[in-house]
Short mmCIF file of C-alpha atoms in Angstrom, two decimals:
data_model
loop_
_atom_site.label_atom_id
_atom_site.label_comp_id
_atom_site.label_asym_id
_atom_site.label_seq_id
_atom_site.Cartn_x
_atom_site.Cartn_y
_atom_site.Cartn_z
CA UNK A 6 14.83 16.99 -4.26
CA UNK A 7 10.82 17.67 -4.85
CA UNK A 8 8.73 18.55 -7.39
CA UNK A 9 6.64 16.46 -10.17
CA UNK A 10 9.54 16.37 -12.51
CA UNK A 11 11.92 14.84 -9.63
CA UNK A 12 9.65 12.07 -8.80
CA UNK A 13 8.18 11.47 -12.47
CA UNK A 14 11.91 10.50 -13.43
CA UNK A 15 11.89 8.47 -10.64
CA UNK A 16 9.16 6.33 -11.62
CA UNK A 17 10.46 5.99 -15.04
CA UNK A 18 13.74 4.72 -13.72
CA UNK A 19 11.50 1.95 -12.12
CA UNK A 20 10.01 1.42 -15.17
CA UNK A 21 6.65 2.91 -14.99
CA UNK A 22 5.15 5.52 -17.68
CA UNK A 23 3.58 8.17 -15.68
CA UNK A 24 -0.21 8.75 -16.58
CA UNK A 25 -2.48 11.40 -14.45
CA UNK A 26 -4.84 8.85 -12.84
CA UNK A 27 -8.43 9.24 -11.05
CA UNK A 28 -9.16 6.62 -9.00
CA UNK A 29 -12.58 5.14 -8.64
CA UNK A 30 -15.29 5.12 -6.00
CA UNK A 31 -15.46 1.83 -4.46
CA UNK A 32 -17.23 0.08 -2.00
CA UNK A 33 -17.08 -2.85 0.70
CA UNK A 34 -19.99 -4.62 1.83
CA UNK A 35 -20.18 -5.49 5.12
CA UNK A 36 -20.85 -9.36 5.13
CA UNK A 37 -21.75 -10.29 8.35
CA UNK A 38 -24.29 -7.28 8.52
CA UNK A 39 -25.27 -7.23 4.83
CA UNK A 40 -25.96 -11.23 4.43
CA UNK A 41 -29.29 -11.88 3.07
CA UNK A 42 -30.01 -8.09 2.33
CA UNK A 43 -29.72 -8.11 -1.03
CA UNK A 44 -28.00 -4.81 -0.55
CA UNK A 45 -26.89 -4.63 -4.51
CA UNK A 46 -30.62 -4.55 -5.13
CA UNK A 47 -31.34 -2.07 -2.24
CA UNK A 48 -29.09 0.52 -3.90
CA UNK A 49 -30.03 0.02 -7.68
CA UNK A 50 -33.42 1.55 -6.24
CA UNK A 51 -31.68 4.20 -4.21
CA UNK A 52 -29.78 5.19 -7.64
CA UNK A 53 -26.82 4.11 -6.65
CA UNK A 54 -25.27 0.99 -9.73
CA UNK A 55 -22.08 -1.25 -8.70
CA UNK A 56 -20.14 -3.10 -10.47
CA UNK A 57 -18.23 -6.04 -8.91
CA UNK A 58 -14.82 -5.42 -8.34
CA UNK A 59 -12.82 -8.70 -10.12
CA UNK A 60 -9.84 -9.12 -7.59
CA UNK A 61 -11.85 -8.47 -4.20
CA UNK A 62 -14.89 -11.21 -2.93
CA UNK A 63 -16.92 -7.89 -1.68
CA UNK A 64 -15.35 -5.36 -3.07
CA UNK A 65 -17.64 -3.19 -5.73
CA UNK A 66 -17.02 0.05 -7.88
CA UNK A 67 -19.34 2.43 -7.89
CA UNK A 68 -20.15 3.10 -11.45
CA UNK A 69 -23.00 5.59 -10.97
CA UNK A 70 -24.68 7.43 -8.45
CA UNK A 71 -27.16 9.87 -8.03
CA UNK A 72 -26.74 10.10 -4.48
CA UNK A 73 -23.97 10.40 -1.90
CA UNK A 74 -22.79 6.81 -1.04
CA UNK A 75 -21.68 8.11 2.23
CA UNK A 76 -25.15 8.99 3.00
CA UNK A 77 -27.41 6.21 1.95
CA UNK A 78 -29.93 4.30 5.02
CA UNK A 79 -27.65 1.53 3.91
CA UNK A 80 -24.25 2.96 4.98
CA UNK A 81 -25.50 4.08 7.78
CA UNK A 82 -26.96 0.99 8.93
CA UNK A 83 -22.86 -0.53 8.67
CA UNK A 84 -23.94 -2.61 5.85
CA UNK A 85 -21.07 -1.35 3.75
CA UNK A 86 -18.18 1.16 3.75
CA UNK A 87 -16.67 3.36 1.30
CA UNK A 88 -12.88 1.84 0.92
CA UNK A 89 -10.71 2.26 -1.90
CA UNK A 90 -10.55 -0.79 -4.04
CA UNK A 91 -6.67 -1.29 -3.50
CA UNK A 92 -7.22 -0.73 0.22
CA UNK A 93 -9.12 -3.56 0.45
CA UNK A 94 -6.36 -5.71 -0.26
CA UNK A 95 -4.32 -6.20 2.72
CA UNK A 96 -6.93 -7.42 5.02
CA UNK A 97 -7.57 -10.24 2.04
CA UNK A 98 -4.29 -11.44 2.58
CA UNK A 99 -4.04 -12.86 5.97
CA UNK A 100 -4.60 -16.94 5.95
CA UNK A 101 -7.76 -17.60 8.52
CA UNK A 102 -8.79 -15.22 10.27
CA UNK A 103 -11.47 -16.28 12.49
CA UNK A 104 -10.95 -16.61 15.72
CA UNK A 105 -7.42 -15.31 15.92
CA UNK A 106 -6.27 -12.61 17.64
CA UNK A 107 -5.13 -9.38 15.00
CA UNK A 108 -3.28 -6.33 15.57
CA UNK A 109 -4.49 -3.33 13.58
CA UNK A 110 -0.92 -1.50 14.55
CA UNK A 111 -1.89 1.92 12.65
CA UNK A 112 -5.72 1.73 12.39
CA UNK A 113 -7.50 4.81 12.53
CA UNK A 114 -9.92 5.92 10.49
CA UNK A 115 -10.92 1.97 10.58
CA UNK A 116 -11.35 1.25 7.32
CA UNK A 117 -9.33 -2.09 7.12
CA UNK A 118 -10.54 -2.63 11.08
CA UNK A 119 -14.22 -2.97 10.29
CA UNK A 120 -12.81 -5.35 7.24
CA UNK A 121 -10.58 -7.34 9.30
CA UNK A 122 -13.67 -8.14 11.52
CA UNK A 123 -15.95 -8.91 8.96
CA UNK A 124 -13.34 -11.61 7.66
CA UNK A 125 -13.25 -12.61 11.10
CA UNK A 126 -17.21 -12.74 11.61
CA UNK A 127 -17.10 -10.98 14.49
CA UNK A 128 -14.90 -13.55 16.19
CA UNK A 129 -11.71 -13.63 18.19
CA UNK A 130 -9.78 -10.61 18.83
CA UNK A 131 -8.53 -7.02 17.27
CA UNK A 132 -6.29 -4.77 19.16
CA UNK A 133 -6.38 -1.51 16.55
CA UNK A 134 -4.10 1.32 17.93
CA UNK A 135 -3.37 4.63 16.51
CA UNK A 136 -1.29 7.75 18.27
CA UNK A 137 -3.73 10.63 17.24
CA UNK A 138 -6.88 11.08 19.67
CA UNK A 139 -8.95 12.92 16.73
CA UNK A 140 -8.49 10.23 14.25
CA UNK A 141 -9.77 7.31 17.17
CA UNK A 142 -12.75 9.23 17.47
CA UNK A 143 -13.58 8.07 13.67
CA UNK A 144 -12.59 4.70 14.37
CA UNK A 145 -15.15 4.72 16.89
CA UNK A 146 -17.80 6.14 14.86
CA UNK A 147 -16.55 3.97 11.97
CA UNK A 148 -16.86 0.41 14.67
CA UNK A 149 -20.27 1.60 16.48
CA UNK A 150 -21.97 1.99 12.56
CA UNK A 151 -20.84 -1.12 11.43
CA UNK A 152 -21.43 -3.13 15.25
CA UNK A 153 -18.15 -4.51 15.51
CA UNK A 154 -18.00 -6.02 18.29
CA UNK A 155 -14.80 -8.32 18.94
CA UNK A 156 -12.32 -4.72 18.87
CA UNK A 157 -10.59 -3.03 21.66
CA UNK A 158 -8.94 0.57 20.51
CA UNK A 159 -6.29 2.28 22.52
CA UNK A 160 -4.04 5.78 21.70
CA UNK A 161 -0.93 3.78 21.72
CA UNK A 162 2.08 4.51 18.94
CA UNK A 163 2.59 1.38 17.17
CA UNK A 164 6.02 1.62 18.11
CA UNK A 165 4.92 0.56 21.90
CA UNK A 166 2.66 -1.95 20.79
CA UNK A 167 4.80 -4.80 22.91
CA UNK A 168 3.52 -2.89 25.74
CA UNK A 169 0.28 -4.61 25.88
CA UNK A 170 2.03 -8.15 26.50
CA UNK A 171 0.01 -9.71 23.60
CA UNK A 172 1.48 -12.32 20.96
CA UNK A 173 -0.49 -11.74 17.74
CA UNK A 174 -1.34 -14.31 15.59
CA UNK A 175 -1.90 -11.58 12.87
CA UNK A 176 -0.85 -8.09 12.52
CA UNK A 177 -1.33 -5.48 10.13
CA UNK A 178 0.77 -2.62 9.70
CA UNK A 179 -0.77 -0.25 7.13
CA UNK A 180 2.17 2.11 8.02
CA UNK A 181 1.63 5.55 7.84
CA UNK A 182 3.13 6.66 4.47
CA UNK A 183 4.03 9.43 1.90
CA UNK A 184 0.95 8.49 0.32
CA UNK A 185 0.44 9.02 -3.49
CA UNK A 186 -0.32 11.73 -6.41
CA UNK A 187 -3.88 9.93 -7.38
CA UNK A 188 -4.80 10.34 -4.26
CA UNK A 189 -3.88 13.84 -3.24
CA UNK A 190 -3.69 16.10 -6.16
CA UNK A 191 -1.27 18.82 -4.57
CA UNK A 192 0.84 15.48 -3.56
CA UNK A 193 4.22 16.93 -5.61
CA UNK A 194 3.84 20.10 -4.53
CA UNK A 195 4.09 19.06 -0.50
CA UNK A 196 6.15 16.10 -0.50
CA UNK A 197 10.51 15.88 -0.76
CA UNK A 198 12.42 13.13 -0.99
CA UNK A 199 13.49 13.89 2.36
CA UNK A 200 9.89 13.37 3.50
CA UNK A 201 10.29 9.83 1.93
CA UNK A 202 13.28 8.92 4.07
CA UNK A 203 11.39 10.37 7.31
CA UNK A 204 8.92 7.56 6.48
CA UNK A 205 10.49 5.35 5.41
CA UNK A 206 12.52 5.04 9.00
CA UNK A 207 9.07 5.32 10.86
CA UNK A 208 7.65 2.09 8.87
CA UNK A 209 11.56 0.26 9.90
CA UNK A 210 10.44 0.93 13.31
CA UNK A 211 6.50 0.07 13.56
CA UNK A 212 8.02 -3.15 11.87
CA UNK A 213 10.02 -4.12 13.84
CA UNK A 214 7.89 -3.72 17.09
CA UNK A 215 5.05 -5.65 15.23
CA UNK A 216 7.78 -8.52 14.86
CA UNK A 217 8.21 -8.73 18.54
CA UNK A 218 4.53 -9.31 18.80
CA UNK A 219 4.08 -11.43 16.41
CA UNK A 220 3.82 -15.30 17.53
CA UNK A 221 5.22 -18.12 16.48
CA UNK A 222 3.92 -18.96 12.75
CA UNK A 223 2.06 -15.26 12.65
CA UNK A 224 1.81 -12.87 10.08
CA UNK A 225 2.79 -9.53 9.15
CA UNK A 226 0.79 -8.09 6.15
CA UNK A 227 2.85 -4.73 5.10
CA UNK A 228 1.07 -2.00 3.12
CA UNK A 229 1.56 1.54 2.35
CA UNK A 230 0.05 3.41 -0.50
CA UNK A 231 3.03 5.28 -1.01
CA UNK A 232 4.78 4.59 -4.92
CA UNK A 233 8.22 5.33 -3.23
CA UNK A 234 10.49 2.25 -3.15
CA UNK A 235 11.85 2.89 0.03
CA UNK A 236 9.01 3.10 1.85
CA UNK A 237 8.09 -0.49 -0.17
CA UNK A 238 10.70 -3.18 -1.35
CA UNK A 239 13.29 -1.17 0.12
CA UNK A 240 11.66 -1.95 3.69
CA UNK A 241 11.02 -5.36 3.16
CA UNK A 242 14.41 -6.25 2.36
CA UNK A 243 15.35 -4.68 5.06
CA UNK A 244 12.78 -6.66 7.42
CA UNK A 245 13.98 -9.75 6.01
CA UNK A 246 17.97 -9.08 6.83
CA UNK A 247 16.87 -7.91 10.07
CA UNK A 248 13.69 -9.19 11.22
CA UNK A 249 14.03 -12.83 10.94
CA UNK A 250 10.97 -12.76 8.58
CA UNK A 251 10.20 -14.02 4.77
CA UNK A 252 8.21 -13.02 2.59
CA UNK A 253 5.43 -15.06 1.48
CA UNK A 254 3.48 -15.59 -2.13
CA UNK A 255 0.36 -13.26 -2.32
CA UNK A 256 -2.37 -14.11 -4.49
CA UNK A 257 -3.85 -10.04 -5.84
CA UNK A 258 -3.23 -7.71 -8.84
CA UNK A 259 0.10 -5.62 -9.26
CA UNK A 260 3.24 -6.36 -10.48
CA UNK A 261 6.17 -7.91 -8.46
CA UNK A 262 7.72 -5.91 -6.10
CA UNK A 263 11.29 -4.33 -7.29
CA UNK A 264 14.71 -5.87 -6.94
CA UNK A 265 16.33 -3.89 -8.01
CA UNK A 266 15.92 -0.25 -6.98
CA UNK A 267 18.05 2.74 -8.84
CA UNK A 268 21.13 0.56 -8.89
CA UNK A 269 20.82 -1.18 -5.37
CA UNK A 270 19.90 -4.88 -5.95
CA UNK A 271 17.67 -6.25 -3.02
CA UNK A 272 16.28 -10.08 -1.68
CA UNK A 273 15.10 -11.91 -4.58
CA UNK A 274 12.46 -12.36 -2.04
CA UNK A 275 10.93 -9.21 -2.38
CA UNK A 276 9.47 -9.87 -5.88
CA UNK A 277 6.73 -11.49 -3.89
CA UNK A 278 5.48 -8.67 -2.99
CA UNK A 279 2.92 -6.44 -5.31
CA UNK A 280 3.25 -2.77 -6.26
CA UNK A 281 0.33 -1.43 -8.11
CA UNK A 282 0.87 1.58 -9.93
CA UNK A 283 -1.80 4.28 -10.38
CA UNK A 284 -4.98 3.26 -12.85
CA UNK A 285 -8.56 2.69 -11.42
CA UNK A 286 -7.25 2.52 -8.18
CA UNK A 287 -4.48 4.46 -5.97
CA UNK A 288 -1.06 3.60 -6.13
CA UNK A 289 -0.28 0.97 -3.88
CA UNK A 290 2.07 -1.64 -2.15
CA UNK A 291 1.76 -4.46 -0.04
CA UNK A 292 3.18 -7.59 1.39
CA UNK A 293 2.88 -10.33 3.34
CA UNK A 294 5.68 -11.58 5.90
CA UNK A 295 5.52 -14.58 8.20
CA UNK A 296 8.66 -15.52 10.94
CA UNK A 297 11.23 -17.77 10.53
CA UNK A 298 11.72 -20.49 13.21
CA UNK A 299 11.04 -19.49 16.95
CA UNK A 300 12.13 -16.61 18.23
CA UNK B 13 -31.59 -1.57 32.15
CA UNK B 14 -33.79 1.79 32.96
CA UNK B 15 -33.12 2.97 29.17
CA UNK B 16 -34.58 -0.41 28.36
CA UNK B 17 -37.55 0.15 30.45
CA UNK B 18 -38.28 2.99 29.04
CA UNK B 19 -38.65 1.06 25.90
CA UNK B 20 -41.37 -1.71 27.51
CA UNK B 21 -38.46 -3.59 27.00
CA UNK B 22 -37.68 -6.75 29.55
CA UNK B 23 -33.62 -6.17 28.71
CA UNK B 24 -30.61 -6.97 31.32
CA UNK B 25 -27.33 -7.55 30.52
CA UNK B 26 -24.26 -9.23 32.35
CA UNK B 27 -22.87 -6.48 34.94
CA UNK B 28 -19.58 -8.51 35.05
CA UNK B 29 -19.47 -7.84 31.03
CA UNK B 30 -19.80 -4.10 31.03
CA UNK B 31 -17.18 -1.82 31.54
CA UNK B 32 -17.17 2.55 32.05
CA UNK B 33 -14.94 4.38 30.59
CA UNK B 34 -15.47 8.26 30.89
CA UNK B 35 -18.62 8.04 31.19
CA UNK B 36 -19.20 5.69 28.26
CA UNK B 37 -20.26 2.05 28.37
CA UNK B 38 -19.23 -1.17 26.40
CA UNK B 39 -20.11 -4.40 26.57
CA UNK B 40 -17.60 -7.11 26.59
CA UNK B 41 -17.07 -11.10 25.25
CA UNK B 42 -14.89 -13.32 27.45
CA UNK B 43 -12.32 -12.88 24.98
CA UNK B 44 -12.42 -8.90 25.28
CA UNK B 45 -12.36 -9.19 29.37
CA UNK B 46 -9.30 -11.13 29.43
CA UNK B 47 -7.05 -8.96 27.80
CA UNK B 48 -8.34 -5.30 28.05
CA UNK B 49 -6.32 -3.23 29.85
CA UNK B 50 -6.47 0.36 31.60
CA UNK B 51 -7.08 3.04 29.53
CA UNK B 52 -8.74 1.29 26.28
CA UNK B 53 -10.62 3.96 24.43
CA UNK B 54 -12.78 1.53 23.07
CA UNK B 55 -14.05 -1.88 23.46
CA UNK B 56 -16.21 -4.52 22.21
CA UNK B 57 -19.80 -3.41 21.73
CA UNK B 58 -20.21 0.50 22.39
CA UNK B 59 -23.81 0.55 24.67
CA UNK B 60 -24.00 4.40 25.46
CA UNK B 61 -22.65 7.21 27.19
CA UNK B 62 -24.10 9.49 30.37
CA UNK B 63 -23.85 12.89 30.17
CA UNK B 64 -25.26 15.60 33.07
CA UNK B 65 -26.93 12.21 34.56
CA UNK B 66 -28.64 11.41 31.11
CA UNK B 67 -28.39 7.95 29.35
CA UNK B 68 -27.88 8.31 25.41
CA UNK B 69 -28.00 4.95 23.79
CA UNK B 70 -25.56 3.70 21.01
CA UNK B 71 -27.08 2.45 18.06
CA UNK B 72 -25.65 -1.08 19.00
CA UNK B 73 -27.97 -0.86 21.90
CA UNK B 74 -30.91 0.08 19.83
CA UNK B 75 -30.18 -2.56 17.77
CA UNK B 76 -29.89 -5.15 20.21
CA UNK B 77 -33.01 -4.13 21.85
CA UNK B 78 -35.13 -4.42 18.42
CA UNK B 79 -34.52 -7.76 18.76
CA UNK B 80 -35.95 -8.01 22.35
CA UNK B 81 -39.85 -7.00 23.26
CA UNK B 82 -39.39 -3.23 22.73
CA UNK B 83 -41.75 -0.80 21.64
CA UNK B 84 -41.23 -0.67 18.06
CA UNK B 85 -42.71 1.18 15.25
CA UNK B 86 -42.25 0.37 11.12
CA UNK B 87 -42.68 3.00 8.91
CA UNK B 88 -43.14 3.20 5.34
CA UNK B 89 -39.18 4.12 3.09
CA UNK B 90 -40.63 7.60 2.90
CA UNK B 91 -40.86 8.03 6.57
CA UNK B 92 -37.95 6.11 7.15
CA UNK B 93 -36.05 8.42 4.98
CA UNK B 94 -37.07 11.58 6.58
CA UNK B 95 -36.67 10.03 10.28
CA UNK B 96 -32.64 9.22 8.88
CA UNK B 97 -33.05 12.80 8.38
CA UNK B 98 -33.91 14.21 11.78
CA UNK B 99 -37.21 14.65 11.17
CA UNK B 100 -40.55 13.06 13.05
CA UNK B 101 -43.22 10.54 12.17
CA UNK B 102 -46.53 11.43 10.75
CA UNK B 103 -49.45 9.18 10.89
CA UNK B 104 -49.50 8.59 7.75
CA UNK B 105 -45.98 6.91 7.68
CA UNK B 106 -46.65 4.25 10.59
CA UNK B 107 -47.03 0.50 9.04
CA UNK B 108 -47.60 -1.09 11.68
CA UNK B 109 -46.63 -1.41 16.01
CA UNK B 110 -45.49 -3.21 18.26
CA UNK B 111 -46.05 -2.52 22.60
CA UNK B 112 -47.14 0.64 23.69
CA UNK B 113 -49.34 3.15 22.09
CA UNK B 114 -49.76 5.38 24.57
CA UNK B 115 -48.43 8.85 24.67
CA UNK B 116 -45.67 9.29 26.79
CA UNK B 117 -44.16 6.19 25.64
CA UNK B 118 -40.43 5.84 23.96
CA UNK B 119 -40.58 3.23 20.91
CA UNK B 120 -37.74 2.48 18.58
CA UNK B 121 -38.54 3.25 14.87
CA UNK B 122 -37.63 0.48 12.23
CA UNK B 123 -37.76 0.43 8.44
CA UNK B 124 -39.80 -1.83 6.40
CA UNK B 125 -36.08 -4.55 6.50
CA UNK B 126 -36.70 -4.44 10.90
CA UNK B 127 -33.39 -2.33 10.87
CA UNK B 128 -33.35 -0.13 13.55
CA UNK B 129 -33.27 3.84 12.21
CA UNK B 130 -33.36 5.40 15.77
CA UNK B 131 -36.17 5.89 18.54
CA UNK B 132 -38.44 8.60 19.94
CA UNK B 133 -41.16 9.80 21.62
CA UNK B 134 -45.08 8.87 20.96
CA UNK B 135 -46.74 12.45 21.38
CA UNK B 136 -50.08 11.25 20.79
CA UNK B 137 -51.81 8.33 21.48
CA UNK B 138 -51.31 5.80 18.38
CA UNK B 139 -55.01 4.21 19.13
CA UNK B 140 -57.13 6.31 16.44
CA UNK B 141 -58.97 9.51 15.67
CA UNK B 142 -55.81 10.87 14.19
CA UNK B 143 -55.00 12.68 10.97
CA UNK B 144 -52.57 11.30 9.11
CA UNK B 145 -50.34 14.22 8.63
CA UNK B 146 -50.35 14.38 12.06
CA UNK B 147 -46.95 13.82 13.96
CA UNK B 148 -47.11 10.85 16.33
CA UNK B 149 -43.69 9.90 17.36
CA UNK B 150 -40.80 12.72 18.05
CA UNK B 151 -37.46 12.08 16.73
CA UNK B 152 -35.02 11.72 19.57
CA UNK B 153 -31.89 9.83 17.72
CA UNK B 154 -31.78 8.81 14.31
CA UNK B 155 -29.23 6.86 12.37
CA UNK B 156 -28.15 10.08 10.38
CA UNK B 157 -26.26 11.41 13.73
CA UNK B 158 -23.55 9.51 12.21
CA UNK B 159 -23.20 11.99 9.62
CA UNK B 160 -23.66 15.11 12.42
CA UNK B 161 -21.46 14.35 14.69
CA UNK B 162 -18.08 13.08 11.89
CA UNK B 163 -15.26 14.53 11.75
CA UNK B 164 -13.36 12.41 9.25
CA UNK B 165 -14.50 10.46 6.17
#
């Protein structure tokens, strides 16, 4: 069970059109090291125009360059990354950051680490693991460019994360995921359904470690930028019957998150969440969970 | 510091705050020190790493000591560009300095914003009788080794 035509019906049984999308180049400035720069301005004479991005506080689309954005003085000076506009969205969700202490559970190559301690100023406390060696050595790169300074990395699977005898006030779990067509163009040729399911049971698992670490009145934002629904809604009805978690209102584009998947009717719950299909920016999912009563 | 005194620069930090790790050196907050744990692979502010018995500074380091009383160059957006590059300074690119002019010296090389680009090496004496398409300082690290040395994007 592969191939375009396989998942294409599939996302017309969910009750989404499928269009060929392109996603566009977007940008995060760096707050805390861009304040009083006027970076926008800095750019414009570089050749490099942005256009603000309406659902994200410093999120901007690229709209032309006639340089590399990855290669600017600018960049390199950590005043902003290159992070895909949907992408940005999960560190946005978390209520107050500053001064807590976060878990980045599947970090690497940083992206949403460097953004999680710009909401947080600097302040407080990330832990940001992630199992492959290569990929930390880009999350270092990526947290020495852009000075963070309030992060400590380790190789640890997010699946032993209760290992470092921390509670979390916050955790992220960008699970690792099937990822999407818009964002890999040979994406139905290499993935199966059965690829899917292989996720989808990884993601059950880093969830429910993160929900041992998580302290009393934390939170758990879920994302994936996988369109499959089990890897999505599927999930988080599953971390609410098991987990002893609910999910909370979100305040970002996308439409609610399904209840009701090929047949299979889930939490009412999950509609909180937001799945955003492929357009201007990948294909998406996220979610934000928060624990019920002590545990 | 000895890096930092190679600088001009009257720099120390907190021994109790820095931690090694293979070699490489971070600096920690009181929040960082009380839960880090054996076997981190990174932590709070990267300073440097020593390699063969030689120091090579972060650019968090370099940063921190362009705020102190380092040598210090500014150059001109051209030259700052083609420092970022891996090239070196001409005469002709140098605003204005700050500290040591002598030959010999190490300075840190800033853009016309203060951010620090990188450092180097003054090769000739930055007190006159100079052409200005001359190179004066050496390029030693520039913020463009972020580029050389990725692997991902």
């Amino acid at each position: 069970m592969s191939g375009k035509e396989f998942f294409v019906n599939r996302y017309e049984k969910l009750g989404w059109k499928f269009v060929d999308a392109t996603p566009r180049q977007a940008i995060r400035m760096n707050l805390t090291n861009a304040k009083g720069k006027n970076l926008k301005e800095r750019l414009r004479k570089v050749g490099v125009s942005l256009e603000k991005i309406p659902f994200l506080e410093s999120g901007y689309w690229v709209s032309e360059s006639q340089v590399s954005v990855g290669a600017t003085t600018e960049y390199l000076l950590g005043l902003y990354s290159i992070q895909e506009a949907a992408a940005q969205i999960p560190a946005t969700l978390f209520a107050d950051l500053k001064g807590k202490k976060v878990l980045d559970a599947c970090a690497a190559p940083g992206g949403k680490t460097v953004q999680l301690a710009d909401l947080m100023g600097n302040s407080g406390l990330i832990v940001a693991l992630d199992v492959d060696r290569k990929r930390l050595a880009a999350l270092a790169n990526h947290l020495e460019r852009c000075h963070i300074s309030n992060t400590i990395v380790y190789q640890l699977d997010a699946r032993q994360a209760s290992k470092l005898k921390i509670k979390f006030d916050r955790i992220l779990v960008d699970a690792p995921c099937s990822g999407n067509f818009a964002a890999d163009k040979n994406w139905f040729k290499r993935r199966t359904i059965a690829d899917v399911e292989r996720n989808a049971q990884l993601q059950r698992e880093i969830l429910a470690e993160a929900a041992t670490c998580l302290s009393y009145e934390g939170e758990i934002v879920y994302s994936t930028c996988s369109l499959e629904p089990e890897e999505n809604e599927v999930n988080m009805d599953w971390a609410v019957k098991h987990l002893h978690l609910q999910i909370e209102e979100i305040n970002c584009p996308g439409q609610e998150g399904l209840t009701n998947v090929f047949g299979k009717k889930l939490d009412g719950s999950v509609a909180k969440c937001r799945r955003i299909w492929p357009g201007e920016t990948q294909g998406f999912f996220v979610c934000k969970l928060k624990r019920v009563g002590k545990r | 510091m000895k890096f930092a005194s190679q600088l001009g620069a009257r720099f120390a930090l907190n021994a109790e705050f820095v931690v090694n790790r293979d070699g490489r050196y971070f600096l920690l907050n009181e929040a960082l020190r009380k839960v880090v744990c054996k076997g981190f692979y990174y932590a709070g502010t990267y300073l440097g790493k020593v390699k063969n018995g030689k120091f090579f500074p972060s650019f968090n380091l370099l940063a921190m000591l362009a705020k102190s009383d380092a040598n210090k160059v500014i150059v001109d957006r051209q030259a700052a560009w083609l420092f970022t590059c891996g090239r070196d300074i001409f005469k002709k690119g140098i605003v204005a300095v700050y500290g040591s002019r002598k030959k010999g010296a190490h300075t840190l090389v800033l853009n016309e914003f203060g951010e620090c680009l990188g450092f180097g090496r003054i090769v000739c004496s930055l007190d006159g009788g100079i052409r200005d398409a001359e190179v004066v300082v050496k390029n030693i690290l520039d913020v463009g080794d972020f580029l050389r040395r990725e692997v991902y994007v």
